[in-house]
Tab-separated table of C-alpha atoms and ligand atoms in Angstrom:
chain	number	residue	atom	x	y	z
A	1	MET	CA	31.246	-14.921	-17.533
A	2	LYS	CA	29.240	-11.756	-16.970
A	3	ARG	CA	25.565	-12.316	-16.243
A	4	THR	CA	23.094	-11.550	-19.015
A	5	TYR	CA	19.502	-10.796	-18.071
A	6	ILE	CA	16.943	-13.078	-19.661
A	7	LYS	CA	15.048	-10.189	-21.245
A	8	ASP	CA	18.171	-9.283	-23.244
A	9	LEU	CA	18.841	-12.718	-24.705
A	10	SER	CA	17.293	-12.096	-28.102
A	11	LYS	CA	20.108	-9.593	-28.753
A	12	GLU	CA	22.648	-12.383	-28.209
A	13	VAL	CA	21.767	-14.765	-31.041
A	14	GLY	CA	24.860	-16.722	-32.035
A	15	GLN	CA	26.636	-15.808	-28.772
A	16	GLU	CA	27.511	-17.837	-25.736
A	17	VAL	CA	26.152	-16.214	-22.580
A	18	THR	CA	25.571	-16.952	-18.901
A	19	ILE	CA	22.250	-16.381	-17.199
A	20	SER	CA	21.350	-16.770	-13.517
A	21	GLY	CA	17.999	-17.589	-12.025
A	22	TRP	CA	15.520	-20.276	-11.064
A	23	VAL	CA	14.566	-23.440	-12.879
A	24	ASP	CA	11.030	-22.666	-13.970
A	25	VAL	CA	10.231	-26.084	-15.446
A	26	ARG	CA	12.340	-29.046	-16.395
A	27	ARG	CA	11.048	-31.644	-18.829
A	28	ASP	CA	13.189	-34.730	-19.144
A	29	GLN	CA	12.706	-36.305	-22.550
A	30	GLY	CA	15.366	-38.960	-22.110
A	31	LYS	CA	17.958	-38.084	-24.722
A	32	MET	CA	17.498	-34.405	-24.245
A	33	VAL	CA	16.211	-32.315	-21.399
A	34	PHE	CA	14.278	-29.056	-21.666
A	35	MET	CA	14.872	-26.619	-18.859
A	36	ASP	CA	13.214	-23.210	-18.788
A	37	MET	CA	14.953	-20.597	-16.694
A	38	ARG	CA	13.453	-17.577	-14.989
A	39	ASP	CA	14.945	-14.389	-13.563
A	40	MET	CA	13.381	-11.091	-12.523
A	41	THR	CA	13.218	-10.014	-16.159
A	42	GLY	CA	11.473	-13.020	-17.704
A	43	LYS	CA	11.756	-16.600	-18.873
A	44	VAL	CA	13.616	-18.467	-21.578
A	45	GLN	CA	13.414	-21.980	-22.904
A	46	GLY	CA	16.621	-23.938	-22.544
A	47	VAL	CA	17.564	-27.332	-23.853
A	48	VAL	CA	20.416	-29.709	-23.137
A	49	LEU	CA	21.266	-31.763	-26.183
A	50	PRO	CA	22.892	-35.220	-26.180
A	51	ASN	CA	26.104	-33.805	-27.649
A	52	HIS	CA	26.862	-32.190	-24.256
A	53	PRO	CA	27.127	-35.335	-22.077
A	54	GLU	CA	28.460	-33.507	-19.038
A	55	ALA	CA	25.599	-31.017	-19.069
A	56	ILE	CA	23.097	-33.849	-19.591
A	57	GLU	CA	24.405	-35.575	-16.511
A	58	GLN	CA	24.116	-32.361	-14.473
A	59	VAL	CA	20.645	-31.452	-15.667
A	60	LYS	CA	19.275	-34.907	-14.804
A	61	GLU	CA	19.870	-34.054	-11.133
A	62	VAL	CA	18.431	-30.583	-11.252
A	63	ARG	CA	14.860	-29.946	-10.050
A	64	ASN	CA	12.349	-27.129	-10.401
A	65	GLU	CA	13.150	-23.987	-8.421
A	66	TRP	CA	16.837	-24.737	-8.017
A	67	VAL	CA	18.976	-21.644	-8.405
A	68	LEU	CA	21.500	-21.966	-11.189
A	69	SER	CA	23.975	-20.171	-13.327
A	70	VAL	CA	23.578	-21.549	-16.825
A	71	THR	CA	25.896	-21.057	-19.767
A	72	GLY	CA	24.828	-21.706	-23.312
A	73	LEU	CA	24.472	-20.661	-26.879
A	74	ILE	CA	21.551	-18.519	-27.997
A	75	ASN	CA	19.973	-19.991	-31.121
A	76	LYS	CA	17.142	-18.767	-33.316
A	77	ARG	CA	14.195	-21.166	-33.210
A	78	PRO	CA	13.108	-22.743	-36.467
A	79	GLU	CA	10.190	-20.782	-37.935
A	80	ARG	CA	7.584	-23.436	-37.034
A	81	ASN	CA	8.557	-23.293	-33.307
A	82	VAL	CA	8.427	-19.525	-32.972
A	83	LYS	CA	5.936	-18.290	-30.350
A	84	ALA	CA	4.911	-14.846	-31.471
A	85	GLY	CA	4.326	-12.119	-28.919
A	86	VAL	CA	6.069	-14.010	-26.089
A	87	LEU	CA	9.386	-12.853	-24.603
A	88	ASN	CA	12.107	-15.038	-26.105
A	89	GLY	CA	9.493	-16.861	-28.198
A	90	ASP	CA	11.892	-16.745	-31.149
A	91	ILE	CA	15.026	-18.044	-29.422
A	92	GLU	CA	16.195	-20.977	-27.374
A	93	MET	CA	19.240	-21.493	-25.201
A	94	GLU	CA	21.401	-24.488	-25.982
A	95	ILE	CA	22.776	-25.222	-22.518
A	96	THR	CA	26.408	-26.242	-22.284
A	97	GLY	CA	27.212	-25.707	-18.625
A	98	ILE	CA	25.353	-25.637	-15.321
A	99	GLU	CA	26.513	-24.311	-11.975
A	100	VAL	CA	24.228	-25.089	-9.029
A	101	LEU	CA	24.011	-22.097	-6.684
A	102	ASN	CA	21.297	-23.422	-4.398
A	103	LYS	CA	19.145	-26.534	-4.367
A	104	SER	CA	15.463	-26.545	-3.535
A	105	GLU	CA	13.229	-29.154	-2.004
A	106	THR	CA	9.902	-29.532	-3.753
A	107	ILE	CA	8.219	-26.203	-3.075
A	108	PRO	CA	5.095	-26.362	-0.875
A	109	PHE	CA	2.695	-25.392	-3.677
A	110	ASP	CA	2.618	-24.855	-7.390
A	111	ILE	CA	3.521	-21.340	-8.488
A	112	SER	CA	3.187	-21.875	-12.218
A	113	GLY	CA	-0.422	-20.728	-12.183
A	114	ASP	CA	-2.524	-18.333	-10.168
A	115	THR	CA	-1.718	-19.024	-6.506
A	116	LYS	CA	-5.035	-17.469	-5.485
A	117	GLU	CA	-6.521	-20.964	-5.343
A	118	ILE	CA	-3.969	-22.127	-2.742
A	119	ASN	CA	-4.763	-22.012	0.966
A	120	GLU	CA	-3.859	-18.484	1.995
A	121	GLU	CA	-2.282	-19.370	5.283
A	122	VAL	CA	0.130	-21.663	3.446
A	123	ARG	CA	0.857	-18.952	0.891
A	124	LEU	CA	1.635	-16.487	3.671
A	125	LYS	CA	3.791	-18.990	5.548
A	126	TYR	CA	5.897	-19.417	2.437
A	127	ARG	CA	5.354	-15.909	1.151
A	128	TYR	CA	8.838	-15.763	-0.358
A	129	VAL	CA	7.835	-18.671	-2.598
A	130	ASP	CA	4.391	-17.246	-3.323
A	131	LEU	CA	5.952	-13.959	-4.419
A	132	ARG	CA	7.834	-15.791	-7.180
A	133	SER	CA	4.646	-16.391	-9.163
A	134	ASP	CA	4.052	-14.226	-12.227
A	135	ARG	CA	1.009	-12.555	-10.763
A	136	MET	CA	2.611	-11.692	-7.434
A	137	GLN	CA	5.761	-10.456	-9.155
A	138	LYS	CA	3.586	-8.142	-11.244
A	139	ASN	CA	1.787	-6.943	-8.139
A	140	ILE	CA	4.940	-5.970	-6.271
A	141	ARG	CA	6.644	-4.519	-9.320
A	142	ASN	CA	3.614	-2.451	-10.317
A	143	ARG	CA	3.167	-1.321	-6.743
A	144	HIS	CA	6.703	0.005	-6.963
A	145	LYS	CA	5.862	1.785	-10.219
A	146	VAL	CA	2.798	3.435	-8.694
A	147	ILE	CA	4.831	4.653	-5.720
A	148	LYS	CA	7.667	5.854	-7.941
A	149	PHE	CA	5.207	7.713	-10.156
A	150	ILE	CA	3.732	9.439	-7.103
A	151	ARG	CA	7.170	10.352	-5.763
A	152	ASP	CA	8.331	11.791	-9.073
A	153	TYR	CA	5.089	13.636	-9.659
A	154	LEU	CA	5.049	15.262	-6.234
A	155	ASP	CA	8.756	16.037	-6.312
A	156	ASN	CA	8.088	17.852	-9.554
A	157	GLU	CA	5.348	19.825	-7.806
A	158	ASN	CA	7.892	20.913	-5.164
A	159	PHE	CA	6.738	18.523	-2.466
A	160	ILE	CA	9.336	16.885	-0.275
A	161	GLU	CA	9.054	13.522	1.385
A	162	VAL	CA	9.632	13.731	5.119
A	163	GLU	CA	9.802	10.740	7.438
A	164	THR	CA	7.856	11.016	10.659
A	165	PRO	CA	8.329	8.918	13.803
A	166	ILE	CA	7.068	5.389	14.243
A	167	LEU	CA	7.454	5.614	18.002
A	168	THR	CA	5.035	8.310	19.039
A	169	LYS	CA	2.388	8.999	21.648
A	170	SER	CA	-1.012	7.528	22.274
A	171	THR	CA	-3.753	10.109	21.897
A	172	PRO	CA	-7.494	9.527	21.888
A	173	GLU	CA	-8.052	10.415	18.274
A	174	GLY	CA	-9.648	7.559	16.406
A	175	SER	CA	-8.844	3.876	16.499
A	176	ARG	CA	-7.073	1.889	19.167
A	177	ASP	CA	-3.289	2.368	19.291
A	178	TYR	CA	-0.618	-0.262	19.200
A	179	VAL	CA	1.627	0.500	22.148
A	180	VAL	CA	5.289	-0.196	22.765
A	181	PRO	CA	6.633	-0.359	26.310
A	182	ALA	CA	9.443	2.124	26.988
A	183	ARG	CA	12.124	0.141	28.814
A	184	LEU	CA	13.915	3.233	30.061
A	185	TYR	CA	10.727	4.655	31.544
A	186	PRO	CA	8.916	1.813	33.290
A	187	GLY	CA	5.161	2.167	33.080
A	188	LYS	CA	5.369	4.455	30.053
A	189	PHE	CA	4.581	3.582	26.481
A	190	TYR	CA	5.137	4.798	22.997
A	191	ALA	CA	2.333	4.342	20.497
A	192	LEU	CA	2.671	3.435	16.843
A	193	PRO	CA	1.134	6.054	14.555
A	194	GLN	CA	-2.398	5.533	13.266
A	195	SER	CA	-1.364	8.070	10.643
A	196	PRO	CA	1.196	10.900	10.504
A	197	GLN	CA	-1.664	13.383	10.949
A	198	GLN	CA	-0.218	15.485	13.766
A	199	TYR	CA	3.346	15.400	12.487
A	200	LYS	CA	2.364	16.453	9.006
A	201	GLN	CA	0.447	19.407	10.413
A	202	LEU	CA	3.425	20.310	12.579
A	203	LEU	CA	5.559	20.203	9.422
A	204	MET	CA	3.358	22.993	8.114
A	205	THR	CA	4.211	25.003	11.224
A	206	ALA	CA	7.822	24.090	10.411
A	207	GLY	CA	7.625	25.842	7.055
A	208	VAL	CA	7.755	22.743	4.852
A	209	GLU	CA	4.626	23.904	2.966
A	210	LYS	CA	4.428	20.847	0.716
A	211	TYR	CA	4.884	17.495	2.419
A	212	PHE	CA	4.214	13.934	1.417
A	213	GLN	CA	5.183	10.526	2.682
A	214	ILE	CA	4.630	6.946	1.709
A	215	ALA	CA	3.691	6.216	5.276
A	216	ARG	CA	2.959	3.102	7.250
A	217	CYS	CA	-0.029	3.360	9.576
A	218	MET	CA	-0.890	1.019	12.414
A	219	ARG	CA	-4.337	0.607	13.901
A	220	ASP	CA	-5.270	-2.005	16.465
A	221	GLU	CA	-8.763	-2.678	15.240
A	222	ASP	CA	-10.803	-5.830	15.392
A	223	THR	CA	-9.949	-7.891	12.368
A	224	ARG	CA	-12.374	-7.461	9.547
A	225	GLY	CA	-11.883	-9.288	6.266
A	226	ASP	CA	-9.906	-6.792	4.282
A	227	ARG	CA	-8.140	-4.945	7.084
A	228	GLN	CA	-4.497	-5.244	7.995
A	229	PRO	CA	-2.941	-4.168	11.318
A	230	GLU	CA	-0.553	-2.061	9.269
A	231	PHE	CA	-1.202	-0.477	5.913
A	232	THR	CA	0.333	2.141	3.663
A	233	GLN	CA	-0.867	5.632	2.937
A	234	LEU	CA	0.204	8.238	0.492
A	235	ASP	CA	0.063	11.025	3.036
A	236	MET	CA	0.105	14.648	1.941
A	237	GLU	CA	-0.208	18.119	3.454
A	238	MET	CA	-0.011	21.586	1.920
A	239	SER	CA	0.080	25.128	3.310
A	240	PHE	CA	-1.894	28.143	2.119
A	241	VAL	CA	-4.413	25.989	0.268
A	242	LYS	CA	-8.149	25.793	-0.056
A	243	GLN	CA	-10.199	22.624	-0.393
A	244	GLU	CA	-10.254	23.118	-4.162
A	245	ASP	CA	-6.441	23.171	-4.432
A	246	VAL	CA	-5.976	19.849	-2.664
A	247	MET	CA	-8.742	18.196	-4.644
A	248	GLU	CA	-7.437	19.510	-7.944
A	249	LEU	CA	-3.871	18.349	-7.352
A	250	ASN	CA	-5.009	14.883	-6.290
A	251	GLU	CA	-7.419	14.513	-9.161
A	252	LYS	CA	-4.656	15.405	-11.639
A	253	LEU	CA	-2.242	13.006	-10.007
A	254	LEU	CA	-4.775	10.165	-10.099
A	255	ILE	CA	-5.620	10.794	-13.742
A	256	GLU	CA	-1.995	11.035	-14.883
A	257	LEU	CA	-0.967	7.990	-12.910
A	258	VAL	CA	-3.721	5.846	-14.400
A	259	THR	CA	-3.156	7.161	-17.923
A	260	LYS	CA	0.612	6.584	-17.850
A	261	LEU	CA	0.824	3.324	-15.920
A	262	TYR	CA	-2.473	1.646	-16.782
A	263	PRO	CA	-3.326	2.796	-20.324
A	264	GLU	CA	-5.773	-0.115	-20.680
A	265	LYS	CA	-7.973	1.350	-17.964
A	266	LYS	CA	-10.754	3.794	-18.663
A	267	ILE	CA	-11.685	6.536	-16.246
A	268	GLN	CA	-15.456	6.803	-16.495
A	269	GLN	CA	-15.792	10.525	-15.936
A	270	ILE	CA	-13.363	13.445	-15.925
A	271	PRO	CA	-13.515	15.757	-14.045
A	272	PHE	CA	-14.496	13.360	-11.262
A	273	PRO	CA	-18.141	13.784	-10.300
A	274	ARG	CA	-18.759	15.417	-6.939
A	275	LEU	CA	-21.506	14.536	-4.524
A	276	THR	CA	-22.343	15.922	-1.170
A	277	TYR	CA	-22.573	13.433	1.670
A	278	ALA	CA	-26.332	14.077	1.816
A	279	GLU	CA	-26.732	13.347	-1.911
A	280	ALA	CA	-24.632	10.195	-1.713
A	281	MET	CA	-26.620	8.849	1.213
A	282	GLU	CA	-29.926	9.685	-0.377
A	283	LYS	CA	-29.136	8.306	-3.824
A	284	TYR	CA	-26.826	5.385	-3.027
A	285	GLY	CA	-27.276	4.741	0.668
A	286	ASN	CA	-23.562	5.072	1.388
A	287	ASP	CA	-20.784	7.643	1.294
A	288	LYS	CA	-18.525	5.807	-1.168
A	289	PRO	CA	-20.865	5.097	-4.029
A	290	ASP	CA	-19.990	2.759	-6.850
A	291	LEU	CA	-20.784	4.845	-9.934
A	292	ARG	CA	-19.583	2.321	-12.528
A	293	GLU	CA	-21.945	2.125	-15.484
A	294	ASP	CA	-20.737	-1.399	-16.174
A	295	LYS	CA	-19.685	-3.359	-13.117
A	296	ASN	CA	-18.426	-6.295	-15.191
A	297	ASP	CA	-15.667	-4.291	-16.812
A	298	PRO	CA	-12.465	-4.824	-14.792
A	299	ASP	CA	-10.818	-1.881	-16.521
A	300	LEU	CA	-13.410	0.737	-15.696
A	301	LEU	CA	-12.483	3.210	-12.977
A	302	ALA	CA	-15.275	5.348	-11.584
A	303	PHE	CA	-13.760	7.957	-9.291
A	304	CYS	CA	-15.883	10.453	-7.417
A	305	TRP	CA	-15.490	13.005	-4.667
A	306	VAL	CA	-17.780	13.111	-1.681
A	307	ILE	CA	-17.862	16.409	0.221
A	308	ASP	CA	-19.816	18.303	2.873
A	309	PHE	CA	-19.716	15.652	5.571
A	310	PRO	CA	-21.159	16.365	8.985
A	311	PHE	CA	-18.345	17.188	11.412
A	312	PHE	CA	-19.839	15.407	14.400
A	313	GLU	CA	-22.020	12.414	14.995
A	314	LYS	CA	-23.507	10.869	18.122
A	315	THR	CA	-21.895	7.837	19.683
A	316	ASP	CA	-23.905	4.928	21.125
A	317	THR	CA	-23.740	6.628	24.512
A	318	GLY	CA	-25.158	9.856	23.094
A	319	ALA	CA	-21.926	11.855	23.252
A	320	TRP	CA	-20.536	13.750	20.254
A	321	THR	CA	-17.610	12.400	18.297
A	322	PHE	CA	-15.993	13.456	15.036
A	323	THR	CA	-16.924	11.637	11.829
A	324	HIS	CA	-13.464	11.822	10.213
A	325	ASN	CA	-10.766	13.878	11.803
A	326	PRO	CA	-10.818	16.109	14.890
A	327	PHE	CA	-8.254	18.402	13.241
A	328	SER	CA	-10.550	19.300	10.336
A	329	ARG	CA	-11.889	22.789	9.895
A	330	PRO	CA	-15.607	23.286	9.531
A	331	LYS	CA	-16.821	24.790	6.277
A	332	PRO	CA	-16.192	28.568	6.505
A	333	GLU	CA	-19.883	29.340	6.984
A	334	HIS	CA	-20.065	26.949	9.954
A	335	VAL	CA	-16.970	28.043	11.895
A	336	GLU	CA	-19.135	30.338	13.950
A	337	TRP	CA	-21.372	27.459	15.052
A	338	LEU	CA	-18.304	25.590	16.216
A	339	MET	CA	-17.026	28.593	18.177
A	340	LYS	CA	-20.421	29.005	19.819
A	341	LYS	CA	-20.899	25.242	20.156
A	342	GLU	CA	-24.344	25.463	18.592
A	343	ASN	CA	-26.117	23.457	15.854
A	344	ILE	CA	-23.463	20.843	16.452
A	345	GLY	CA	-25.153	18.142	14.406
A	346	GLU	CA	-25.437	20.501	11.439
A	347	ILE	CA	-21.849	21.679	11.302
A	348	LEU	CA	-20.358	20.520	8.006
A	349	THR	CA	-16.633	19.935	7.622
A	350	THR	CA	-14.228	20.659	4.800
A	351	GLN	CA	-13.622	16.895	4.555
A	352	TYR	CA	-13.331	15.482	1.032
A	353	ASP	CA	-13.220	11.766	0.336
A	354	VAL	CA	-12.296	10.211	-2.955
A	355	ALA	CA	-14.072	6.974	-3.788
A	356	LEU	CA	-13.258	4.489	-6.528
A	357	ASN	CA	-15.590	1.726	-7.682
A	358	GLY	CA	-17.408	1.702	-4.363
A	359	MET	CA	-14.386	1.954	-2.070
A	360	GLU	CA	-13.017	4.901	-0.181
A	361	ILE	CA	-9.467	5.287	-1.458
A	362	GLY	CA	-8.627	8.605	0.111
A	363	GLY	CA	-9.771	11.347	2.386
A	364	GLY	CA	-8.603	14.597	3.837
A	365	SER	CA	-9.600	18.073	4.848
A	366	ILE	CA	-8.603	21.639	5.453
A	367	ARG	CA	-7.408	21.860	9.053
A	368	ASN	CA	-8.354	23.900	11.984
A	369	HIS	CA	-5.228	25.987	12.575
A	370	ASP	CA	-6.866	28.256	15.129
A	371	PRO	CA	-5.991	26.935	18.607
A	372	GLU	CA	-9.232	28.145	20.153
A	373	ALA	CA	-11.336	26.513	17.458
A	374	LEU	CA	-9.467	23.229	17.900
A	375	ARG	CA	-10.105	23.382	21.640
A	376	LYS	CA	-13.825	23.753	20.929
A	377	VAL	CA	-13.809	20.502	18.947
A	378	PHE	CA	-12.458	18.601	21.918
A	379	GLU	CA	-14.813	20.400	24.305
A	380	ILE	CA	-17.797	19.366	22.180
A	381	MET	CA	-16.575	15.790	22.447
A	382	GLY	CA	-16.593	16.141	26.206
A	383	HIS	CA	-12.834	16.225	26.857
A	384	GLU	CA	-11.836	17.952	30.112
A	385	SER	CA	-9.672	21.017	29.757
A	386	ASP	CA	-6.579	19.445	31.341
A	387	ALA	CA	-6.977	16.316	29.175
A	388	ILE	CA	-7.094	18.526	26.072
A	389	ASP	CA	-3.881	20.214	27.159
A	390	ARG	CA	-2.209	16.935	28.014
A	391	ASN	CA	-3.162	15.198	24.769
A	392	PHE	CA	-3.176	18.026	22.272
A	393	GLY	CA	-1.334	20.864	23.990
A	394	HIS	CA	1.574	20.551	21.569
A	395	MET	CA	-0.790	21.137	18.647
A	396	MET	CA	-2.329	24.192	20.262
A	397	THR	CA	1.092	25.559	21.159
A	398	ALA	CA	2.273	25.102	17.566
A	399	PHE	CA	-0.856	26.813	16.302
A	400	SER	CA	0.015	29.808	18.457
A	401	LEU	CA	3.549	30.011	17.057
A	402	GLY	CA	2.946	30.859	13.409
A	403	THR	CA	1.095	28.082	11.630
A	404	PRO	CA	-0.124	28.771	8.101
A	405	PRO	CA	-3.581	27.632	7.007
A	406	HIS	CA	-3.170	24.134	5.653
A	407	GLY	CA	-4.896	21.015	4.473
A	408	GLY	CA	-4.132	17.619	3.099
A	409	ILE	CA	-5.250	14.167	2.284
A	410	ALA	CA	-4.186	10.554	2.593
A	411	TRP	CA	-4.793	7.738	0.151
A	412	GLY	CA	-5.128	4.130	1.132
A	413	LEU	CA	-2.405	2.966	-1.193
A	414	ASP	CA	-3.007	-0.759	-0.785
A	415	ARG	CA	-6.619	-0.510	-1.848
A	416	PHE	CA	-5.780	1.704	-4.777
A	417	VAL	CA	-3.089	-0.660	-6.060
A	418	MET	CA	-5.408	-3.617	-5.451
A	419	THR	CA	-8.016	-2.048	-7.750
A	420	LEU	CA	-5.466	-1.167	-10.408
A	421	GLN	CA	-4.144	-4.727	-10.349
A	422	ASN	CA	-7.684	-6.187	-10.428
A	423	GLU	CA	-7.061	-8.050	-7.192
A	424	PRO	CA	-9.850	-9.077	-4.821
A	425	ASN	CA	-8.182	-8.010	-1.556
A	426	ILE	CA	-5.291	-5.893	-0.282
A	427	ARG	CA	-3.262	-8.886	0.894
A	428	GLU	CA	-2.521	-9.649	-2.757
A	429	VAL	CA	-0.649	-6.373	-3.137
A	430	ILE	CA	1.064	-6.260	0.273
A	431	PRO	CA	4.325	-8.182	-0.098
A	432	PHE	CA	4.391	-9.575	3.432
A	433	ALA	CA	0.751	-9.422	4.400
A	434	LYS	CA	-0.781	-10.746	7.576
A	435	THR	CA	-3.795	-13.035	7.571
A	436	GLY	CA	-7.292	-11.636	7.899
A	437	GLU	CA	-6.886	-12.468	11.624
A	438	GLY	CA	-3.791	-10.298	11.904
A	439	LYS	CA	-1.246	-13.085	12.100
A	440	ASP	CA	1.984	-13.591	10.221
A	441	PRO	CA	2.310	-17.339	9.666
A	442	MET	CA	5.813	-16.944	8.228
A	443	MET	CA	7.409	-15.235	11.234
A	444	ASP	CA	4.811	-16.752	13.536
A	445	SER	CA	3.845	-13.411	14.969
A	446	PRO	CA	2.462	-12.160	17.213
A	447	ALA	CA	4.582	-14.245	19.528
A	448	GLU	CA	5.429	-14.497	23.189
A	449	ILE	CA	8.555	-12.770	24.410
A	450	SER	CA	11.007	-14.171	26.921
A	451	VAL	CA	10.673	-13.793	30.675
A	452	ASP	CA	13.897	-11.780	30.601
A	453	GLN	CA	12.435	-9.355	28.127
A	454	LEU	CA	9.323	-8.992	30.267
A	455	LEU	CA	11.414	-8.426	33.391
A	456	GLU	CA	13.499	-5.808	31.660
A	457	LEU	CA	10.328	-3.998	30.679
A	458	GLY	CA	8.846	-4.324	34.133
A	459	ILE	CA	5.822	-6.139	32.771
A	460	THR	CA	3.992	-8.931	34.536
A	461	LEU	CA	1.428	-10.895	32.596
A	462	ARG	CA	-1.889	-11.571	34.211
A	463	LYS	CA	-2.547	-15.283	34.581
A	464	LYS	CA	-5.262	-16.420	32.196
B	1	LIG	N1	-4.852	11.364	8.543
B	1	LIG	C1	-6.119	11.112	7.892
B	1	LIG	C2	-6.405	9.618	7.858
B	1	LIG	O1	-5.512	8.815	8.085
B	1	LIG	C3	-6.157	11.604	6.484
B	1	LIG	C4	-6.077	13.096	6.373
B	1	LIG	O2	-7.019	13.775	6.782
B	1	LIG	O3	-5.103	13.589	5.816
B	1	LIG	O4	-7.527	9.222	7.618
């Protein structure tokens, strides 16, 4: 018989139907056995009555989390047993036939409640079981909805999604790169992208004008509580725009997304308040202030923009480095300082960050599309001329071949979804997350590779 989804069962009263899914709970009451079934659309209470001896015999063997196809009659519940406001609270399935599709050992932990209390390493080792819980199902399904909303919204605004390479080149631009040995070129390496920054700018040279991507970014940083070796950005870039245009589009998108998908949430202030970096530091002591008037309200969203960041800051060794992005353009009134390499500490950039409830959830800038100005940035940071050409020559070449003024932004999607879902950390909204120490207990990665693989790559490991 054709499969009926559990959410549609109330339309089938009086009919015999077949559902497929997992045994959510089974309660053996001797003469009759209750067995609730679950599929991706919901749950339903089932019961095997004594007048179906064959089914009774089958259901006695069945255990929680077995995968079954179940046939039965959909009955209205007597008035006194109706559970109002619950999916299928008014019906019950009188089970007449059971087909076992897959058995299950006792699962390693209980998923009927909030699995947050379970040891996280165990949850991640059996992530596919953990993801079956109501809360985790909601997290992945709502994550999908957020991403779909973004895609539809931007498509409607004439953006296109373009995939950029995962195997790219290591350049000294921010964090440490993950590198991948190139077998065909012994001694050479690809790097995994820390972000699609350079590619998205080159797409502006390519005439795309409005680009976005739900992009995976990889950064080999020391593990810190809520960091993951890989994370997801909504990455965006636009041509012929000013700072105001990018901020306006993103603010609208954020507001519409929250209003449509999370109507229970309240945005504290619209338009989003704007603070300069100097104001934020002076008033709140950090550049991602938590402006919530009531920090106990899980449904309050206090967005704000922080602008006018310094372009450069001093490193521990006293050299200059960029605060956000070497490809940013200084504020128009400070471009001259950059060109003359003067007042370096006072040069402000067009960087804009968007903060939410005390977290940075996005940041971007208008870019420096003048090759000479970009060269100055690297000179200020002490890069030698030939190193600049080697590492960033392709950017400077592109900027001398017809590149429109452009700017963009990237959101940390995991953090944003985490806040929307009222979760305490990003691992709760990343389907296959790694531990806080960067390990994947399910796949057992990172892992050693075989001697043959090493030989093929021309790699010898140093003895420890
Ligand atoms: N690529 C930048 C980042 O990952 C964001 C941007 O400026 O668009 O932080």
